[in-house]
C-alpha cells in the first residue's frame, strides 16, 4: 500500500489564517487557498501541508483542537475541505494535514467530560494529579515548566487536582498510556486517510510518551524544567509503531514528525525505515545558530558552524537508513532572510536565493513556508499590541515582571517572534497586500508589501520566485539531488558552505558564500566545468578557484 512518493516531494506549508481571505472577513480561508492552487503548483511543489484547519477556540491559533473531525467555520466547511482536497489532487498536489495529538483543546468534549465528574472514564484521557500541600499552600504536583513559560500544571477549579499542559493552559496533554486514547487517535488518522489525504505532520510528537513516576526535576542542566520526563519518553517507539501498524501503513501515507529538542540517537530511531515509525522528522538544530540554546528570543551573532552542524548531521546520520527534511522557515520562526545576521535590505535577493540553494540541494525533502518563495521579511511591529501570538505575550509579561524595561523586553520579543511568519501573505501592492478587499485582517500587514509581493515577483524576469522555480525543478528531476549522499567540505571555514552529493557514479558540488565579503574558494576539479544553477549572472573562475560574491551560491554537476 505504501509507496515512497515522499522521496521526490517538495512541500509548501500554508498557515490558513493568513494565506488568502476570499470573503473579506479578515481571516484567511479554504476558498482563498483554492483560488491560489495554480500559483502554488507553478512554483514547482508537489505537496501542501496545511497548518490546522480543524475546529479550535484558537488560544494557540489552531494548535488547540476541539474537534478533530470538523473544519473551523472561519476557514469554511467540510464540503469546502473536500473540494480543496479534490482540487489539490487534480493538480497532482498531495495533501498533508497537521495533527496536534500531544494535547487537545480544553474545549474538546473529552476534556469537558473529564472535568464534569471525578468518575468520568474521560478523566484518564488526560494527565491529572493531586497537588502538594506545602504548609497552607497548594503547589503543583511537580516543578515542571510549560514550554510557553510558567508551571506545566493547571489547578482544576477549587479542587486539589491539576492537569498537565506542556504548552498553553488551554492545551491539555493527552494520556497516551490509555489505550482508548490511542484508539481514538488511530480512528482520527484513519478518518482523514479514508477521505484521501496523503499524510500528516505530527505536532511535537516526541512528547507523546511521558516518563513515570513523575518527579521534580532537579537537574540544573535541563533546558526546560521536567524535560527529562516528557521528551523522547520510553514508549515513544512503541506508540509510533502502533500508529503505523493500525493506520499509517494501511494507506499510501507520508508522515513527518515535528520534534521538540530530541536527542540525536532518538532521531535516527524515529526515521529508521526498518523501525516502521515515521518517514521523516523535523529537527531544528540549525535554527539555534543565531539564538541562545534555541530560545528564539535571545539573540546571538550568527554561528555558521552551528548552522552547518544542524544542516549536515541529520543528512549524514539518516542516509541509507531513512529520509530527511530540509527547512528554513515555518509558522513558529522569524523569516529566514531576516535572520542569520543577514543585512536584509542590501542582500534580499541574493540571501534568499543563497539560503534556498544551500539548504534544498541537500539530502531531504524541501519544506517551503508560504511567502518564503518571494522573500517575505520580518515585520517591523510597533508595539506588543501588534503581536497576536500568546507566546510573545507570555514571554514579554515574564520579562517585564522581572523588572526589564518594556522597550527592552519588546526588542527581545521582536527578534524571535512567531508573529513574523504569521502576517498575511503579500499578493500585490493594493489594499491589505491583496490578502482581502479591505477589512482589517486578524493580524497586521507587513509594511514592506509594496516592495515584496507575489505580483512583482511574477512579472519580473529576475525574482526569488523565478529562482525557486528553477531550483525546485532541479531538485525534483536530478536524481543526484534527490538520492545522493552528502559529504561536507571545509566544516571549519567560517564563510563558505560546501558539499558534494554522490549518487551511483555521478556527483554534484554545492557551494555558497554565507557572508557579505567576496571569497575565493578552490573547488574540486571534477566539478568545475558544468554549472547547473547560479544565483548571480556570472561567476569568476580561474582554474579551479572560484570567487564568490556576497551570498553567491552555485551548483556544479560532474560531466
Ligand atoms: O511547536 C512546538 C514548539 O514548541 C516550538 O516550535 C514553539 O513554537 C517555540 O518553542 C516557541 O518559542 C508546535 C507548533 O508548531 C506550534 O505552533 C504550537 O504552538 C505548539 O507545537 C503547541 O501545539
PDB file of N, CA and C and ligand atoms in Angstrom, residues 13 15 49 51-52 60-64 98 100-103 147-148 166-168 171 201-204 207 224 258-261 284 294-297 330-333 389-392 395 416 418 422, ligand 1:
ATOM      1  N   UNK A  13       4.155  24.856   2.883  1.00  0.00           N
ATOM      2  CA  UNK A  13       3.323  24.954   4.093  1.00  0.00           C
ATOM      3  C   UNK A  13       2.426  26.178   4.033  1.00  0.00           C
ATOM      4  N   UNK A  15      -0.258  28.471   6.311  1.00  0.00           N
ATOM      5  CA  UNK A  15      -0.849  28.830   7.602  1.00  0.00           C
ATOM      6  C   UNK A  15      -2.182  29.476   7.241  1.00  0.00           C
ATOM      7  N   UNK A  49       1.292  21.177   2.980  1.00  0.00           N
ATOM      8  CA  UNK A  49       0.971  20.888   4.392  1.00  0.00           C
ATOM      9  C   UNK A  49       0.135  22.059   4.885  1.00  0.00           C
ATOM     10  N   UNK A  51      -1.357  23.922   8.027  1.00  0.00           N
ATOM     11  CA  UNK A  51      -1.447  24.089   9.474  1.00  0.00           C
ATOM     12  C   UNK A  51      -2.920  23.902   9.842  1.00  0.00           C
ATOM     13  N   UNK A  52      -3.237  23.604  11.112  1.00  0.00           N
ATOM     14  CA  UNK A  52      -4.581  23.106  11.446  1.00  0.00           C
ATOM     15  C   UNK A  52      -5.754  23.910  10.892  1.00  0.00           C
ATOM     16  N   UNK A  60      -4.186  28.939  20.839  1.00  0.00           N
ATOM     17  CA  UNK A  60      -2.875  28.834  20.188  1.00  0.00           C
ATOM     18  C   UNK A  60      -3.080  28.713  18.671  1.00  0.00           C
ATOM     19  N   UNK A  61      -4.017  29.499  18.184  1.00  0.00           N
ATOM     20  CA  UNK A  61      -4.254  29.606  16.742  1.00  0.00           C
ATOM     21  C   UNK A  61      -4.259  28.260  16.008  1.00  0.00           C
ATOM     22  N   UNK A  62      -5.228  27.439  16.356  1.00  0.00           N
ATOM     23  CA  UNK A  62      -5.447  26.187  15.634  1.00  0.00           C
ATOM     24  C   UNK A  62      -4.715  25.001  16.236  1.00  0.00           C
ATOM     25  N   UNK A  63      -3.690  25.250  17.028  1.00  0.00           N
ATOM     26  CA  UNK A  63      -2.931  24.139  17.633  1.00  0.00           C
ATOM     27  C   UNK A  63      -3.573  23.650  18.933  1.00  0.00           C
ATOM     28  N   UNK A  64      -4.785  24.116  19.190  1.00  0.00           N
ATOM     29  CA  UNK A  64      -5.605  23.629  20.305  1.00  0.00           C
ATOM     30  C   UNK A  64      -6.923  23.203  19.676  1.00  0.00           C
ATOM     31  N   UNK A  98      -2.020  18.721   9.392  1.00  0.00           N
ATOM     32  CA  UNK A  98      -1.341  18.876  10.670  1.00  0.00           C
ATOM     33  C   UNK A  98      -2.126  18.067  11.706  1.00  0.00           C
ATOM     34  N   UNK A 100      -2.393  17.551  15.722  1.00  0.00           N
ATOM     35  CA  UNK A 100      -1.923  18.023  17.020  1.00  0.00           C
ATOM     36  C   UNK A 100      -2.497  17.066  18.055  1.00  0.00           C
ATOM     37  N   UNK A 101      -1.746  16.009  18.367  1.00  0.00           N
ATOM     38  CA  UNK A 101      -2.299  14.943  19.200  1.00  0.00           C
ATOM     39  C   UNK A 101      -1.496  14.703  20.480  1.00  0.00           C
ATOM     40  N   UNK A 102      -0.601  15.630  20.777  1.00  0.00           N
ATOM     41  CA  UNK A 102       0.015  15.567  22.108  1.00  0.00           C
ATOM     42  C   UNK A 102      -0.971  16.108  23.134  1.00  0.00           C
ATOM     43  N   UNK A 103      -1.815  17.037  22.656  1.00  0.00           N
ATOM     44  CA  UNK A 103      -2.775  17.684  23.560  1.00  0.00           C
ATOM     45  C   UNK A 103      -4.047  18.007  22.795  1.00  0.00           C
ATOM     46  N   UNK A 147       6.374  24.767  28.077  1.00  0.00           N
ATOM     47  CA  UNK A 147       7.218  25.306  27.005  1.00  0.00           C
ATOM     48  C   UNK A 147       6.965  26.800  26.820  1.00  0.00           C
ATOM     49  N   UNK A 148       5.750  27.197  27.152  1.00  0.00           N
ATOM     50  CA  UNK A 148       5.342  28.582  26.940  1.00  0.00           C
ATOM     51  C   UNK A 148       5.424  29.415  28.222  1.00  0.00           C
ATOM     52  N   UNK A 166       1.798  21.000  28.564  1.00  0.00           N
ATOM     53  CA  UNK A 166       3.187  21.368  28.256  1.00  0.00           C
ATOM     54  C   UNK A 166       3.252  22.629  27.398  1.00  0.00           C
ATOM     55  N   UNK A 167       2.075  23.104  26.953  1.00  0.00           N
ATOM     56  CA  UNK A 167       2.032  24.365  26.187  1.00  0.00           C
ATOM     57  C   UNK A 167       1.071  25.307  26.924  1.00  0.00           C
ATOM     58  N   UNK A 168       0.145  25.974  26.212  1.00  0.00           N
ATOM     59  CA  UNK A 168      -0.795  26.877  26.905  1.00  0.00           C
ATOM     60  C   UNK A 168      -1.651  26.093  27.904  1.00  0.00           C
ATOM     61  N   UNK A 171      -4.329  23.974  26.446  1.00  0.00           N
ATOM     62  CA  UNK A 171      -3.945  22.779  25.670  1.00  0.00           C
ATOM     63  C   UNK A 171      -3.575  21.676  26.658  1.00  0.00           C
ATOM     64  N   UNK A 201       1.554  15.820   9.429  1.00  0.00           N
ATOM     65  CA  UNK A 201       2.663  16.392  10.186  1.00  0.00           C
ATOM     66  C   UNK A 201       2.215  16.281  11.641  1.00  0.00           C
ATOM     67  N   UNK A 202       2.956  15.500  12.434  1.00  0.00           N
ATOM     68  CA  UNK A 202       2.604  15.333  13.847  1.00  0.00           C
ATOM     69  C   UNK A 202       3.259  16.446  14.650  1.00  0.00           C
ATOM     70  N   UNK A 203       2.441  17.195  15.346  1.00  0.00           N
ATOM     71  CA  UNK A 203       2.924  18.271  16.211  1.00  0.00           C
ATOM     72  C   UNK A 203       3.642  17.671  17.430  1.00  0.00           C
ATOM     73  N   UNK A 204       4.788  18.252  17.782  1.00  0.00           N
ATOM     74  CA  UNK A 204       5.579  17.817  18.961  1.00  0.00           C
ATOM     75  C   UNK A 204       5.421  16.331  19.313  1.00  0.00           C
ATOM     76  N   UNK A 207       6.820  14.154  22.451  1.00  0.00           N
ATOM     77  CA  UNK A 207       6.342  14.376  23.817  1.00  0.00           C
ATOM     78  C   UNK A 207       5.162  13.459  24.156  1.00  0.00           C
ATOM     79  N   UNK A 224      14.511  22.826  30.030  1.00  0.00           N
ATOM     80  CA  UNK A 224      13.164  23.192  30.471  1.00  0.00           C
ATOM     81  C   UNK A 224      12.869  22.284  31.645  1.00  0.00           C
ATOM     82  N   UNK A 258       7.138  16.520  14.004  1.00  0.00           N
ATOM     83  CA  UNK A 258       7.870  17.698  14.469  1.00  0.00           C
ATOM     84  C   UNK A 258       8.467  17.372  15.833  1.00  0.00           C
ATOM     85  N   UNK A 259       9.779  17.405  15.917  1.00  0.00           N
ATOM     86  CA  UNK A 259      10.398  17.012  17.174  1.00  0.00           C
ATOM     87  C   UNK A 259      10.660  18.225  18.049  1.00  0.00           C
ATOM     88  N   UNK A 260      10.719  17.960  19.333  1.00  0.00           N
ATOM     89  CA  UNK A 260      10.980  19.012  20.312  1.00  0.00           C
ATOM     90  C   UNK A 260      12.266  18.637  21.041  1.00  0.00           C
ATOM     91  N   UNK A 261      13.353  19.353  20.750  1.00  0.00           N
ATOM     92  CA  UNK A 261      14.658  19.097  21.358  1.00  0.00           C
ATOM     93  C   UNK A 261      14.993  17.616  21.539  1.00  0.00           C
ATOM     94  N   UNK A 284      15.234  21.073  14.283  1.00  0.00           N
ATOM     95  CA  UNK A 284      15.539  22.485  14.020  1.00  0.00           C
ATOM     96  C   UNK A 284      16.879  22.928  14.604  1.00  0.00           C
ATOM     97  N   UNK A 294      18.578  27.659  21.417  1.00  0.00           N
ATOM     98  CA  UNK A 294      17.291  27.523  20.729  1.00  0.00           C
ATOM     99  C   UNK A 294      16.153  28.280  21.411  1.00  0.00           C
ATOM    100  N   UNK A 295      16.519  29.228  22.245  1.00  0.00           N
ATOM    101  CA  UNK A 295      15.500  30.103  22.829  1.00  0.00           C
ATOM    102  C   UNK A 295      15.417  31.284  21.869  1.00  0.00           C
ATOM    103  N   UNK A 296      14.370  31.296  21.076  1.00  0.00           N
ATOM    104  CA  UNK A 296      14.382  32.170  19.907  1.00  0.00           C
ATOM    105  C   UNK A 296      14.363  33.670  20.189  1.00  0.00           C
ATOM    106  N   UNK A 297      14.052  34.051  21.436  1.00  0.00           N
ATOM    107  CA  UNK A 297      14.000  35.483  21.744  1.00  0.00           C
ATOM    108  C   UNK A 297      15.359  36.037  22.179  1.00  0.00           C
ATOM    109  N   UNK A 330       9.062  28.218   9.165  1.00  0.00           N
ATOM    110  CA  UNK A 330       7.728  27.676   9.388  1.00  0.00           C
ATOM    111  C   UNK A 330       6.950  28.733  10.175  1.00  0.00           C
ATOM    112  N   UNK A 331       5.774  28.362  10.647  1.00  0.00           N
ATOM    113  CA  UNK A 331       4.916  29.349  11.318  1.00  0.00           C
ATOM    114  C   UNK A 331       5.398  29.681  12.725  1.00  0.00           C
ATOM    115  N   UNK A 332       6.470  29.059  13.179  1.00  0.00           N
ATOM    116  CA  UNK A 332       6.966  29.287  14.540  1.00  0.00           C
ATOM    117  C   UNK A 332       8.256  30.097  14.575  1.00  0.00           C
ATOM    118  N   UNK A 333       8.716  30.563  13.432  1.00  0.00           N
ATOM    119  CA  UNK A 333      10.033  31.191  13.414  1.00  0.00           C
ATOM    120  C   UNK A 333      10.044  32.472  12.600  1.00  0.00           C
ATOM    121  N   UNK A 389       0.433  36.298  18.805  1.00  0.00           N
ATOM    122  CA  UNK A 389       0.835  35.003  19.345  1.00  0.00           C
ATOM    123  C   UNK A 389       0.893  35.049  20.871  1.00  0.00           C
ATOM    124  N   UNK A 390       0.204  34.104  21.543  1.00  0.00           N
ATOM    125  CA  UNK A 390       0.237  34.124  23.016  1.00  0.00           C
ATOM    126  C   UNK A 390       1.651  34.026  23.560  1.00  0.00           C
ATOM    127  N   UNK A 391       2.514  33.291  22.868  1.00  0.00           N
ATOM    128  CA  UNK A 391       3.881  33.110  23.386  1.00  0.00           C
ATOM    129  C   UNK A 391       4.604  34.446  23.481  1.00  0.00           C
ATOM    130  N   UNK A 392       4.414  35.310  22.482  1.00  0.00           N
ATOM    131  CA  UNK A 392       5.052  36.630  22.527  1.00  0.00           C
ATOM    132  C   UNK A 392       4.630  37.354  23.805  1.00  0.00           C
ATOM    133  N   UNK A 395       6.079  35.660  27.151  1.00  0.00           N
ATOM    134  CA  UNK A 395       7.497  35.930  27.400  1.00  0.00           C
ATOM    135  C   UNK A 395       7.705  37.405  27.741  1.00  0.00           C
ATOM    136  N   UNK A 416      12.577  37.336  17.949  1.00  0.00           N
ATOM    137  CA  UNK A 416      12.268  35.932  17.665  1.00  0.00           C
ATOM    138  C   UNK A 416      10.806  35.604  17.465  1.00  0.00           C
ATOM    139  N   UNK A 418       7.116  34.536  16.715  1.00  0.00           N
ATOM    140  CA  UNK A 418       6.469  33.669  15.731  1.00  0.00           C
ATOM    141  C   UNK A 418       5.549  34.504  14.843  1.00  0.00           C
ATOM    142  N   UNK A 422       3.479  35.007  10.613  1.00  0.00           N
ATOM    143  CA  UNK A 422       2.024  34.820  10.622  1.00  0.00           C
ATOM    144  C   UNK A 422       1.249  35.997  10.062  1.00  0.00           C
TER     145      UNK A 422
HETATM  146  O1  LIG B   1       5.531  23.842  18.177  1.00  0.00           O
HETATM  147  C1  LIG B   1       6.412  23.260  19.059  1.00  0.00           C
HETATM  148  C2  LIG B   1       7.270  24.207  19.821  1.00  0.00           C
HETATM  149  O2  LIG B   1       7.381  24.066  20.988  1.00  0.00           O
HETATM  150  C3  LIG B   1       8.022  25.345  19.238  1.00  0.00           C
HETATM  151  O3  LIG B   1       8.278  25.386  17.935  1.00  0.00           O
HETATM  152  C4  LIG B   1       7.465  26.615  19.775  1.00  0.00           C
HETATM  153  O4  LIG B   1       6.683  27.254  18.828  1.00  0.00           O
HETATM  154  C5  LIG B   1       8.563  27.551  20.166  1.00  0.00           C
HETATM  155  O5  LIG B   1       9.418  26.880  21.007  1.00  0.00           O
HETATM  156  C6  LIG B   1       8.009  28.767  20.885  1.00  0.00           C
HETATM  157  O6  LIG B   1       9.042  29.537  21.337  1.00  0.00           O
HETATM  158  C7  LIG B   1       4.352  23.215  17.824  1.00  0.00           C
HETATM  159  C8  LIG B   1       3.610  24.090  16.838  1.00  0.00           C
HETATM  160  O7  LIG B   1       4.356  24.177  15.656  1.00  0.00           O
HETATM  161  C9  LIG B   1       3.316  25.401  17.475  1.00  0.00           C
HETATM  162  O8  LIG B   1       2.729  26.309  16.584  1.00  0.00           O
HETATM  163  C10 LIG B   1       2.413  25.142  18.647  1.00  0.00           C
HETATM  164  O9  LIG B   1       2.213  26.338  19.352  1.00  0.00           O
HETATM  165  C11 LIG B   1       2.980  24.093  19.598  1.00  0.00           C
HETATM  166  O10 LIG B   1       3.511  22.965  18.931  1.00  0.00           O
HETATM  167  C12 LIG B   1       1.898  23.576  20.505  1.00  0.00           C
HETATM  168  O11 LIG B   1       0.966  22.845  19.782  1.00  0.00           O
END
